[in-house]
Coordinates of C-alpha atoms in Angstrom, one line a residue:
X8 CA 105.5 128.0 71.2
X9 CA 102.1 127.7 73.1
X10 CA 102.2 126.2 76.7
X11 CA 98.7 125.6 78.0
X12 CA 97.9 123.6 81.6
X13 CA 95.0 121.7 81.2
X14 CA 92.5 119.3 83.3
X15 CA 93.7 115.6 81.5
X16 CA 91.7 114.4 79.1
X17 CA 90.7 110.8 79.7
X18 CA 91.7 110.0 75.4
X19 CA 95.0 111.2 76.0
X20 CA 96.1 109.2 79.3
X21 CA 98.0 106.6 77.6
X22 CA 100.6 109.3 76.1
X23 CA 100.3 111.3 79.8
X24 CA 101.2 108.1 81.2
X25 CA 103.6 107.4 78.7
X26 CA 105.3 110.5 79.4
X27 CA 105.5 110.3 83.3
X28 CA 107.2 106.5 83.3
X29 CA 109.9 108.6 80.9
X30 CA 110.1 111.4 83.6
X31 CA 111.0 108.8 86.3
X32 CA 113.5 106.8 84.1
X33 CA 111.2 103.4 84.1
X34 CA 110.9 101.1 81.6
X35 CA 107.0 100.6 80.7
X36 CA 104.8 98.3 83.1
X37 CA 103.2 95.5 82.5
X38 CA 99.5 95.8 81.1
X39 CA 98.0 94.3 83.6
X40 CA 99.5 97.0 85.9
X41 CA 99.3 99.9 83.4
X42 CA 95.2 98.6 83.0
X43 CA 94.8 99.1 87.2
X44 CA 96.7 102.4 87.3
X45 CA 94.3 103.9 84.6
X46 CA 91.3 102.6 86.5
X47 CA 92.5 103.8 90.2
X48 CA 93.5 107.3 88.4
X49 CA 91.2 110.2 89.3
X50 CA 91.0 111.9 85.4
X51 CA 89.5 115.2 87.0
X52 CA 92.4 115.3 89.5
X53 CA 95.5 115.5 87.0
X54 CA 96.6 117.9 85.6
X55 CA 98.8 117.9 82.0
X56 CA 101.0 120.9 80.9
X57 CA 101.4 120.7 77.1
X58 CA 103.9 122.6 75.2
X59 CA 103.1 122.9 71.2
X60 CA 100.3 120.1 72.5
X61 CA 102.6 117.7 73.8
X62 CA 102.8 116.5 77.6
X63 CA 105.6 118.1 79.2
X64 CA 104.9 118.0 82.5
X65 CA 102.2 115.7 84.8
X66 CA 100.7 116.3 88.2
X67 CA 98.3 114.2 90.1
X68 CA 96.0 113.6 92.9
X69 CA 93.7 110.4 94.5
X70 CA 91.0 111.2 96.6
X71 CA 92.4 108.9 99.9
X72 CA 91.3 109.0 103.3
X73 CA 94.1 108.2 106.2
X74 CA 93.8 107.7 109.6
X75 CA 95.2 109.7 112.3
X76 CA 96.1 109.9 115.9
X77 CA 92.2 109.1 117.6
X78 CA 91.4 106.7 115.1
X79 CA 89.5 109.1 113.5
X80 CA 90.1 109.1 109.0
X81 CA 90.4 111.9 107.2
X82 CA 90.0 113.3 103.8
X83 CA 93.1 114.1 102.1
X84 CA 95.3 114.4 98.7
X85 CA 97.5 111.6 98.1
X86 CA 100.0 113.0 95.4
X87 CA 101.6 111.4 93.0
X88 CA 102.4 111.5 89.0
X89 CA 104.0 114.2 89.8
X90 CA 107.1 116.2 87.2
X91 CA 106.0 119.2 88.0
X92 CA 105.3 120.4 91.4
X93 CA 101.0 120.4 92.3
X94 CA 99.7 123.2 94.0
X95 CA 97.1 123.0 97.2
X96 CA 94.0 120.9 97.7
X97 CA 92.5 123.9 99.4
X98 CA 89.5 124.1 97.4
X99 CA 88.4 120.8 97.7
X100 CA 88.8 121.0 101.6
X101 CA 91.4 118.3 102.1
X102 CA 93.2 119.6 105.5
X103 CA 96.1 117.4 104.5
X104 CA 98.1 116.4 101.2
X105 CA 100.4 112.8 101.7
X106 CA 102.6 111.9 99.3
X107 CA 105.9 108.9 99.3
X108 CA 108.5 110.4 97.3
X109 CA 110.9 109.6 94.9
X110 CA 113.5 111.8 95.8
X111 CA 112.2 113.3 99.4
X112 CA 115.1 116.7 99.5
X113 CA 112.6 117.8 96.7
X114 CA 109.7 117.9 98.8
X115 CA 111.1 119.4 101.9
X116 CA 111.0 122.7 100.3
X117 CA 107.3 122.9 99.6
X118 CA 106.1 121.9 103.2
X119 CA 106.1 118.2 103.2
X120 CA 107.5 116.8 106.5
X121 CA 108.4 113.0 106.3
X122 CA 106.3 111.8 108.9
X123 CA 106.5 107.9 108.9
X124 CA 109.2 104.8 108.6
X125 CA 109.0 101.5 106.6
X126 CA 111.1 98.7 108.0
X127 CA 112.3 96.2 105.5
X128 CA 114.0 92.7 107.1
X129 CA 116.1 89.9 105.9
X130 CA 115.2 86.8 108.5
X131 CA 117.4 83.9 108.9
X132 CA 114.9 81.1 109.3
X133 CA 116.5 78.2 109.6
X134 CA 118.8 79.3 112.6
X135 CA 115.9 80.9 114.7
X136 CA 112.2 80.2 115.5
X137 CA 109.2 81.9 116.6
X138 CA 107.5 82.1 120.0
X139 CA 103.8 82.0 119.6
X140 CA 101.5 82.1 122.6
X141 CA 98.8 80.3 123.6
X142 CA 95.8 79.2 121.3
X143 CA 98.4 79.1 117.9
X144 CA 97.8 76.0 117.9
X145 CA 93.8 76.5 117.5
X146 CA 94.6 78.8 114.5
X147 CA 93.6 77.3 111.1
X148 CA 96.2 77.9 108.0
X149 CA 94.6 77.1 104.8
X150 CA 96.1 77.7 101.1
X151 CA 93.8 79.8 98.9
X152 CA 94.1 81.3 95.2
X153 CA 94.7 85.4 96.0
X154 CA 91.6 85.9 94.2
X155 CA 89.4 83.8 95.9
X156 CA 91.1 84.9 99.3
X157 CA 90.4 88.9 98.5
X158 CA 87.1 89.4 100.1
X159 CA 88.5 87.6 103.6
X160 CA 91.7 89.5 103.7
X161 CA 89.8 92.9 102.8
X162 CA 87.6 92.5 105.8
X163 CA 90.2 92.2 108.1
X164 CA 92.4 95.0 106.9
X165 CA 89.3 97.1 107.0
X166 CA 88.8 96.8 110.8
X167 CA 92.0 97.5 110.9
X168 CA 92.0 100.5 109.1
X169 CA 91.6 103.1 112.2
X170 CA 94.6 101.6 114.8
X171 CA 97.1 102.7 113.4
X172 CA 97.3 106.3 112.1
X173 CA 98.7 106.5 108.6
X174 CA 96.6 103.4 107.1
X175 CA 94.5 103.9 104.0
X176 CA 91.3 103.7 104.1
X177 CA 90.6 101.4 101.0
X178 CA 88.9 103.5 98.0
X179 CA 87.0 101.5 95.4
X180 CA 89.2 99.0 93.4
X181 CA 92.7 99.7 95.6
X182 CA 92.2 96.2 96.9
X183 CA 93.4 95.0 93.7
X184 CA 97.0 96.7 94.3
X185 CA 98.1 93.9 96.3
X186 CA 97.2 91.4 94.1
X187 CA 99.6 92.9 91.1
X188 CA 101.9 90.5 90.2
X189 CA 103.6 91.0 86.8
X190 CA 106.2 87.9 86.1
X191 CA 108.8 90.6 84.7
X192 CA 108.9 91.8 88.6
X193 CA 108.9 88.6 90.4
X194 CA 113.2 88.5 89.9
X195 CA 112.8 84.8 89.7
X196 CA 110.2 83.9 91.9
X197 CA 107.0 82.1 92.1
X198 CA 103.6 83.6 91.6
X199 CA 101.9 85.2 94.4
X200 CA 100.4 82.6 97.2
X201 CA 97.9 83.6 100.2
X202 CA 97.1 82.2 103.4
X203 CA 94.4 82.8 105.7
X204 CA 94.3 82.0 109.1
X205 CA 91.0 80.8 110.8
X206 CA 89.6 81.0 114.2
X207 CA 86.2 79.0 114.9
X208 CA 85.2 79.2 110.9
X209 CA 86.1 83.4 111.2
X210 CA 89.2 84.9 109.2
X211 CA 91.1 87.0 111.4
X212 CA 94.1 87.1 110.1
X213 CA 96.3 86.4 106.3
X214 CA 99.7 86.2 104.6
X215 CA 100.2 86.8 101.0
X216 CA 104.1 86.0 99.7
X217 CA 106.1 84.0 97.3
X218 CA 108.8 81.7 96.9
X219 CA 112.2 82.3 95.1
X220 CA 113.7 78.3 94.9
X221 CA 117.4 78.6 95.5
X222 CA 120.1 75.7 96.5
X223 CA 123.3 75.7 97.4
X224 CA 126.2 73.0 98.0
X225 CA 124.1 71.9 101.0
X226 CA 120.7 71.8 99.7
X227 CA 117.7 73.4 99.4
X228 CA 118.6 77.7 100.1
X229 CA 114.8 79.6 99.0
X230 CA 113.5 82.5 100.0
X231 CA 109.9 83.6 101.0
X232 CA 109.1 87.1 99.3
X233 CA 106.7 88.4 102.0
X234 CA 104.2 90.7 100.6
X235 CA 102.3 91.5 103.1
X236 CA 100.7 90.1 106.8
X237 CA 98.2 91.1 108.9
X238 CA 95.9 89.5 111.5
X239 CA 93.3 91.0 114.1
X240 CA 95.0 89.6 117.2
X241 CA 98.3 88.5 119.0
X242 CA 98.0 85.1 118.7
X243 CA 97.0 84.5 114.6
X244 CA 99.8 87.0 114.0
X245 CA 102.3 84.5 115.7
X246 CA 100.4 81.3 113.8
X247 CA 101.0 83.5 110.5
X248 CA 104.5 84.2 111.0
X249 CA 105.3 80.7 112.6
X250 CA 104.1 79.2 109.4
X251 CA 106.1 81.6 107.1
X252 CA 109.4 80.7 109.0
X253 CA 108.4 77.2 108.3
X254 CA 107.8 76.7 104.6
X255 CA 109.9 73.9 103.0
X256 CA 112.9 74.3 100.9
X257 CA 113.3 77.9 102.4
X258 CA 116.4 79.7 104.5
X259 CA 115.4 82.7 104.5
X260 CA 112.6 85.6 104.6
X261 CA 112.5 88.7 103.1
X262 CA 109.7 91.9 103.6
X263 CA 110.2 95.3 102.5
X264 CA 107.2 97.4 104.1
X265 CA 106.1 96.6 108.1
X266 CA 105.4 98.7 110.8
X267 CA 108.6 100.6 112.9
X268 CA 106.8 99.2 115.9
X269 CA 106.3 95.5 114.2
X270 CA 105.3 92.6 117.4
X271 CA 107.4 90.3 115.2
X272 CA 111.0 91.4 116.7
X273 CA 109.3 90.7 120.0
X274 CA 108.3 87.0 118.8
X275 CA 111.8 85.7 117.1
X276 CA 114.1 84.3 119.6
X277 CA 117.3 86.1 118.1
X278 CA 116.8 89.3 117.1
X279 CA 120.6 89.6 116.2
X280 CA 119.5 87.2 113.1
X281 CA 117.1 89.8 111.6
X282 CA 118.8 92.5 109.2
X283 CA 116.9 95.5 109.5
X284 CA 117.0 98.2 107.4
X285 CA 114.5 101.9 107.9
X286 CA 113.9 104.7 105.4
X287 CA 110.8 107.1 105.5
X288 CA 107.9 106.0 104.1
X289 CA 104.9 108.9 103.8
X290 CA 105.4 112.6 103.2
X291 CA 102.7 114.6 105.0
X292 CA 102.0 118.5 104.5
X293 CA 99.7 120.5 106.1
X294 CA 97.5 122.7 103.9
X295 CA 94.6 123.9 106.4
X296 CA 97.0 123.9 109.3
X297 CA 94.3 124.9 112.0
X298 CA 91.7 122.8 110.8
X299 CA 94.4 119.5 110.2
X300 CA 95.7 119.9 113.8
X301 CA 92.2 119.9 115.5
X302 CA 91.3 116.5 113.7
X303 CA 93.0 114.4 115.7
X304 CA 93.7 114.1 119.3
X305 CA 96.5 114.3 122.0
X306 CA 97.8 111.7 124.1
X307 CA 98.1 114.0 126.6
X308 CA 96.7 117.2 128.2
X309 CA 98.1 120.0 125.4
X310 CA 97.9 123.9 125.3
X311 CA 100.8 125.8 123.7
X312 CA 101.0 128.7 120.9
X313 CA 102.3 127.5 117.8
X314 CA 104.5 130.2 115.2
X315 CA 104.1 128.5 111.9
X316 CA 105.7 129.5 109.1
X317 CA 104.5 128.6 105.9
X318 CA 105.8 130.7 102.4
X319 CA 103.8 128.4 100.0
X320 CA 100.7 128.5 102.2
X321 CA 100.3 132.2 104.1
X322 CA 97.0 131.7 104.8
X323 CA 98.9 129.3 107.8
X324 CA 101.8 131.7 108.4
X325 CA 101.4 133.2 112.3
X326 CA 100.4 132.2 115.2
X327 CA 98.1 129.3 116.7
X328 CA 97.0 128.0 119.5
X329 CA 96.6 124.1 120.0
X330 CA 95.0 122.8 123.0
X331 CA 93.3 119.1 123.4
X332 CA 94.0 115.7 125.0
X333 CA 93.0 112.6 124.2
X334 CA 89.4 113.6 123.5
X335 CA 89.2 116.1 120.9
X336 CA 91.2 119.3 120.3
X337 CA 91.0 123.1 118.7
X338 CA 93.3 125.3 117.0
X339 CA 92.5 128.5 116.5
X340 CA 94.5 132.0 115.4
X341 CA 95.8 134.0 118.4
X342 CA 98.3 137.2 119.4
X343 CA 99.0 135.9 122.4
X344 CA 102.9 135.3 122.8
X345 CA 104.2 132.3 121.0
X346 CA 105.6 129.2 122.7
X347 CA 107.0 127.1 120.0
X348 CA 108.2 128.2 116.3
X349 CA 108.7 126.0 113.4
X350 CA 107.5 125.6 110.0
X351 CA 104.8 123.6 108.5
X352 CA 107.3 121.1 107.5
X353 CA 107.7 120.1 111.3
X354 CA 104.2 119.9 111.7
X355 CA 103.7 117.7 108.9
X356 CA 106.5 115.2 110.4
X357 CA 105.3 115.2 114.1
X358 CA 101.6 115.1 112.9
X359 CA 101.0 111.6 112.7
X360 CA 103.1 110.5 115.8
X361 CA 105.8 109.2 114.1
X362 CA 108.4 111.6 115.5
X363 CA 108.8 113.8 118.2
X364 CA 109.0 117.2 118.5
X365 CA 111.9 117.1 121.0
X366 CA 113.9 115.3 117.9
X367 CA 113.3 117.8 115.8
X368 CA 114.4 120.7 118.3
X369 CA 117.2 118.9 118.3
X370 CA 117.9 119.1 115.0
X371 CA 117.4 122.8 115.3
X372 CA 114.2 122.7 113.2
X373 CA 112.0 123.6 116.1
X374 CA 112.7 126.9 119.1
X375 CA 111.2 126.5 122.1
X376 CA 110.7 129.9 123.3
X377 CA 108.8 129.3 126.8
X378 CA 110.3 126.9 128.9
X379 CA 108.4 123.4 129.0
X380 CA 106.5 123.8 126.0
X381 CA 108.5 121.9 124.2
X382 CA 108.4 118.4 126.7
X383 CA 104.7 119.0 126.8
X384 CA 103.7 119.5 122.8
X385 CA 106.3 116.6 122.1
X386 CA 104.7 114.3 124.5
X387 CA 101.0 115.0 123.2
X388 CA 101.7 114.6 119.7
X389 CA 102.6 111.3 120.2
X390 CA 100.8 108.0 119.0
X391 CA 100.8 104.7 120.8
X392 CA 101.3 103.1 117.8
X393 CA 103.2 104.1 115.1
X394 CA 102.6 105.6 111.6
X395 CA 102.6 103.4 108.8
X396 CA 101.9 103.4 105.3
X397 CA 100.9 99.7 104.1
X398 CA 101.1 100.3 100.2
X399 CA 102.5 102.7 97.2
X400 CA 100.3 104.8 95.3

């Protein structure tokens, strides 16, 4: 028997392919999603292990860039494809590899930290409202075809690319991932719909969803499949949502991916009435740990000596010191005592804001080893908003 890993071969990624939906125990997807997969993949950024030239094994990268704490977006590896386990992105200086994983005790082990949280909701609509403030009213709704509405709702997820950190920046021809909508995964809804909300002629804000028809002894019981919201203020976020809660012939709505943070638990009048499950979303793993640390910035004043350890990466194992604020930060090797030790992992799940330090310690994944250092790195590696991943890859 011959093994042999290999660069793929654009003629053979429909049996690569082919192979990795069998690895994950999927059924094949739809051509229209199979056709976008093959043009977002990144040929020179897979890699296929053949064994008496057959695909035995598939690893893959896209070339994404993510914003972090600071707002400002960085370069890094977004894994996936993966059934057998990548190696580092150090050559092609990406600081950081991110990756959502399909079974996340696997990862752990190789320096991935999960780092932030998807919420998904079930909202009884018909038994509670929303509160919108002031100028909702003012806010346009109008019906478009999701085609025709993808240029407007690009723009504004664009600008808002760079508040949050752990948003993708969109690559060319990602803004067609949303727009997927195979009928063998609609589970008996509608086709997709999109709403865009207008301010004085300007789209600031849209909604793209679907409706599952349902009825029951009383009447009319549907369901609005959110897909995905966003607007570029307060007030057409409330319009967008009032008008969701509102759709005819509906009880109910149901989203599987917003923020931990979401303003819409703030806006419904009875939280008790919105079922609210969490599970971590993005995997983040250091590979230049100095260099991935003094990218983004501290919300507040930060100067402690990090241990890191780091088996699969040694050129991280040792010691570091951090110091920054808000404006900008440096890391750089030291043998001055340590403060804090913890592994790369930890770093990779505090790194984006989405939790603290201080948790972690308490979990007995971090040691605090000079008094205070612990309260102060926790506290500065926070984000005022927090992390969150808006799609798959």
């Amino acid at each position: 028997m011959t093994t042999e890993l290999r660069q793929l071969r654009p003629d053979d990624w429909a049996d690569w392919y082919g192979k990795l939906e069998r690895a994950f125990g999927g059924t094949p997807e739809a051509p229209e999603e199979r056709a976008l997969w093959r043009r977002l993949g990144e040929p020179e950024r897979c890699l296929d292990l053949r064994d008496d030239g057959e695909t035995v094994g598939t690893a893959g990268a896209y070339s994404f860039r993510l914003t972090v704490p600071g707002g400002a977006v960085l370069p890094v590896a977004g894994v996936t494809l993966v059934s057998v386990q990548l190696a580092d992105f150090r050559d092609r200086r990406e600081a950081l590899a991110v990756l959502t994983a399909s079974e996340p005790a696997i990862y752990g082990r190789f320096g991935y930290g999960a780092a932030s949280e998807a919420v998904s909701m079930t909202l009884d609509t018909l038994r509670q409202s929303v509160r919108v403030p002031d100028g909702a009213d003012d806010v346009r709704l109008r019906l478009v075809d999701p085609e025709d509405g993808l240029a407007d709702c690009e723009k504004v997820y664009e600008q808002l690319v760079t508040g949050r950190p752990g948003m993708l920046a969109r690559q060319p021809h990602w803004e067609r991932l949303p727009l997927l909508d195979p009928e063998a995964d609609r589970d008996g809804a509608g086709p997709l719909l999109c709403v865009l909300a207008e301010v004085a002629g300007e789209v600031r804000g849209y909604a793209r969803y679907a409706v599952k028809a349902g009825w029951d002894g009383g009447g009319p019981d549907g369901t609005v499949v959110l897909r995905d919201v966003e607007a570029l203020d307060p007030v057409v976020y409330a319009a967008l949502w009032r008008y969701l809660f509102g759709i005819d012939l509906t009880s109910r709505l149901t989203v599987r991916n917003r923020p931990a943070d979401d303003p819409l638990l703030h806006l419904v009048d009875d939280m008790r009435r919105c079922r609210i499950g969490v599970r971590e979303s993005l995997f983040v793993r250091l590979v230049e740990a100095g260099e991935a640390l003094a990218a983004r910035t501290y919300a507040a004043p930060l100067d402690v000596v990090l241990d890191v350890a780091d088996p699969f990466c040694p050129w991280n194992e040792g010691r570091w010191r951090l110091s920054g604020d808000e404006k900008g930060a440096s890391c750089e090797r030291t043998t001055d005592p340590a403060d804090l030790t913890l592994s790369v992992r930890e770093l990779g799940a505090a790194y984006l804001g989405g939790f603290t330090l201080e948790a972690l310690a308490g979990a007995g994944r971090v040691r605090e080893l000079r008094p205070g250092a612990l309260r102060e790195a926790s506290m500065a590696f926070g984000a005022y908003r927090k992390p969150w991943l808006p799609h798959g890859f």
